Amino acid sequence: MNITLRAFIKKELAQTLRDVRMRVLLFGAPVIQLTIFGLALSTEIKNIKLAFFYAPDDVMARRLEGDFYSSGWFKPVDFTAGEDPLELIVSGRADAAIIAPDEGLARSSERGEGRVQLLVDASNATKARTVETYVKTIISAGWAGKGGGAANPPPVKLDVRVLYNPAMESSLFLVPGVMGMVVCLITIILTAMSLAREREMGTFETIVSAPLSDAEILLGKTIPFVLLGLAVTALTLLAAYFFFGVPVRGPLWQLALGSLVFIITTVSVGTLISTIAKNQQQAMLGGFIFLFPAILMSGIMYPVENMPTTVIAAAYLNPLMCFMRILRSVLLKGGEAYVFWTNMGALALMAMAAGGLAYNRFKQTLD
Amino acid sequence: MNGFDLNRAYSVARKEVMHILRDPFTLVLALGLPVMLVTFFGYAIDFEVRDIKLAVSDLDQGPAARRLKEIFTSSGYFIPVEAGSGTVGMLDSGKADAALFIEPGFSRTVMGGGPVTAQFIMDGSDNSKAAAVSGYLAGIQRSAAFKLGGAATPEGLAVETRFLYNAELNSQWFTIPGLAAIIIGLLAILLTALTVAREWENGSMELLLSTPVRPIEIIAGKLAPYALLVLGGVFFVYLSSRFVFGVPFAGSRPLFLAFCLLYVVSALSQGLFISVATRQQQVAMQFAMIIGLLPSLLLSGFIFPVESMPPFFNYFTMILPPRWFMEAVRGIFLKGAGLRELALPFLALLALSAALLALALKKFKTDMEP
């Protein structure tokens, strides 16, 4: 590597890492975030406040009620028997209410009219859907087991096995996602702001007047951020591996190559943003415009495939989604070649497009 | 010079307004971005998991096996994909999300009335999908027991469900108010995060400090224009959610406005505090993004319910304004909740915005003494 470029990179790294707060932000924040999100978030819906209304002498219903609270999904609500179930939900004291018939479950089902009413607060539609599924599952299991219906095992049974994450631990699923998000965020902001800053402070002119070629300036301004991005990736990966026991089932070279190409893409996008922005505020808003959709359409929090087809097409232009798929595939599934190379190809195309565009715009701003 | 002089605060505000107007990019973005993002993601986001790719390995080929496959596909959640020789390999490569294995003799056993098992394997590398699939399986198993095994009724006890506030479980009604909360909060943080840091970097802060303007007047003057700007953005978001998406608005508008104001002030103060504390735009922006973006997306209850978090984090999220605002917005829009139901979020937001504002002010004051 030529000596001017090396000096340039050194200056750039020193400038970024000089500030203690920046060092903390770069290397401390990702690990803290990984820890918080890994521990806090769960895709399972729990602690649903349930009120079960039934006549005092209804033994069946009391047994069912026990099933609900011992399932771990529901927790009891304090209420008096005379209260209006609707009022309980409207006031937010309960998320759901089950109302058994007055004559008792056993008698009403003997007459062939066995039914309970379920009221659900559907202001959260996802949660409401889950609550209904839970209730139906618990009721049919409890009913079959407690002698309400036939005590025989169900005639057709599905034997369910979950691959790659048998205990369905949320951290295994979310930690790779948070890793991708944090790396994406840091590299884009760092690059976009650094160039915009030089322009705002007027130091950009100094660099331009120095005996450096266009390519050298561009590389000198971007390589340090690629290196920092890689360091952050390695750090978060170590944290994920040691704190959360996220496995690394695929080959490491896939991880390294995927991260490198992904970071080159994000740094190019950052450069592109900074060539368009006139000052740091615009660079920040530009970064936001890219980051927000990229994160929401990455499949980190909910599957991309649910989106309307036109939007899915746009999601394939999202480098974070490709990186996400590579990360999950390598870490959890063992890095199947098909997944790796298709996403890698897409990432490489995006890296070239964004890099080429950034170089062009950059040259224009230099002249 | 004592107390708070409205005139001086007004002058600072006027200067800030000129700043905003001089940069139309920021102005357009502040007003237009929230409504653009809410509209786009309102269409795009759907938390209901559908079209799960199911590979079936049917070694039985009998009528009961065919019925079982039909039960899966007619549920509306699964779409069959061509199963090659290596069915598990299709899960590895992501060509299928789940696989169903039907052993030889399945139909014969079903005819004989005996208990029979089919194996179902799913990809657990994406929990959001796997959790939904396990939910659907319970219903499928019940319906299989009924249709194939001839169980007397699908269940001895029928459940009649009434979904309150959103009878058809329209997921847009649920995502859009949440999205609005997140985008508005973020934008507010981002807008103010640079204001003070920029003045420090450009050296114009020294100038401002040498004038008789007091810190509280500077803070008020800097907050007011941005608060108005963001509330303008809120207005457009409201119009779009009501008229583009038809989200019902059951609550009171003055209460909604009060909540928006509190929330916007808390977010703006957060940005201002970051700006005052860092004094450098690059660091300020990193902070703003890290403090603003991820926690508000992940810890506010937008996607992952706060109640499902471990107790510690359930309390931890109480210091995040988006959590309270999320609760309030959803309550006001769909449930028509009044101040009585939302007393806790209201007080919490009030306390948080007061605390954040005081924090920014205090930091600013101590900063001014050299």
Coordinates of N, CA and C in Angstrom, one line a residue, chain A residues 3 87 141 151 181 208 248 300 357:
Chain A
I3 N 2.4 4.9 0.7 CA 2.7 5.5 2.0 C 1.8 6.7 2.3
E87 N -66.4 -4.0 31.0 CA -65.8 -2.9 31.8 C -64.3 -3.2 32.2
A141 N -57.4 -28.9 25.1 CA -56.5 -29.9 25.9 C -57.1 -30.2 27.2
A151 N -61.5 -39.4 26.7 CA -60.2 -39.3 27.3 C -59.1 -39.9 26.4
M181 N -28.0 -4.8 12.7 CA -28.5 -3.4 12.8 C -27.4 -2.4 13.3
V208 N -8.2 18.5 -0.4 CA -8.2 18.6 -1.9 C -6.9 19.2 -2.4
V248 N -21.8 -20.8 16.2 CA -21.3 -20.4 14.9 C -21.2 -21.7 14.1
I300 N -35.5 -8.6 10.4 CA -35.0 -8.8 11.8 C -36.1 -9.0 12.8
L357 N -21.3 4.7 -7.7 CA -22.0 6.0 -7.6 C -21.3 7.0 -6.6

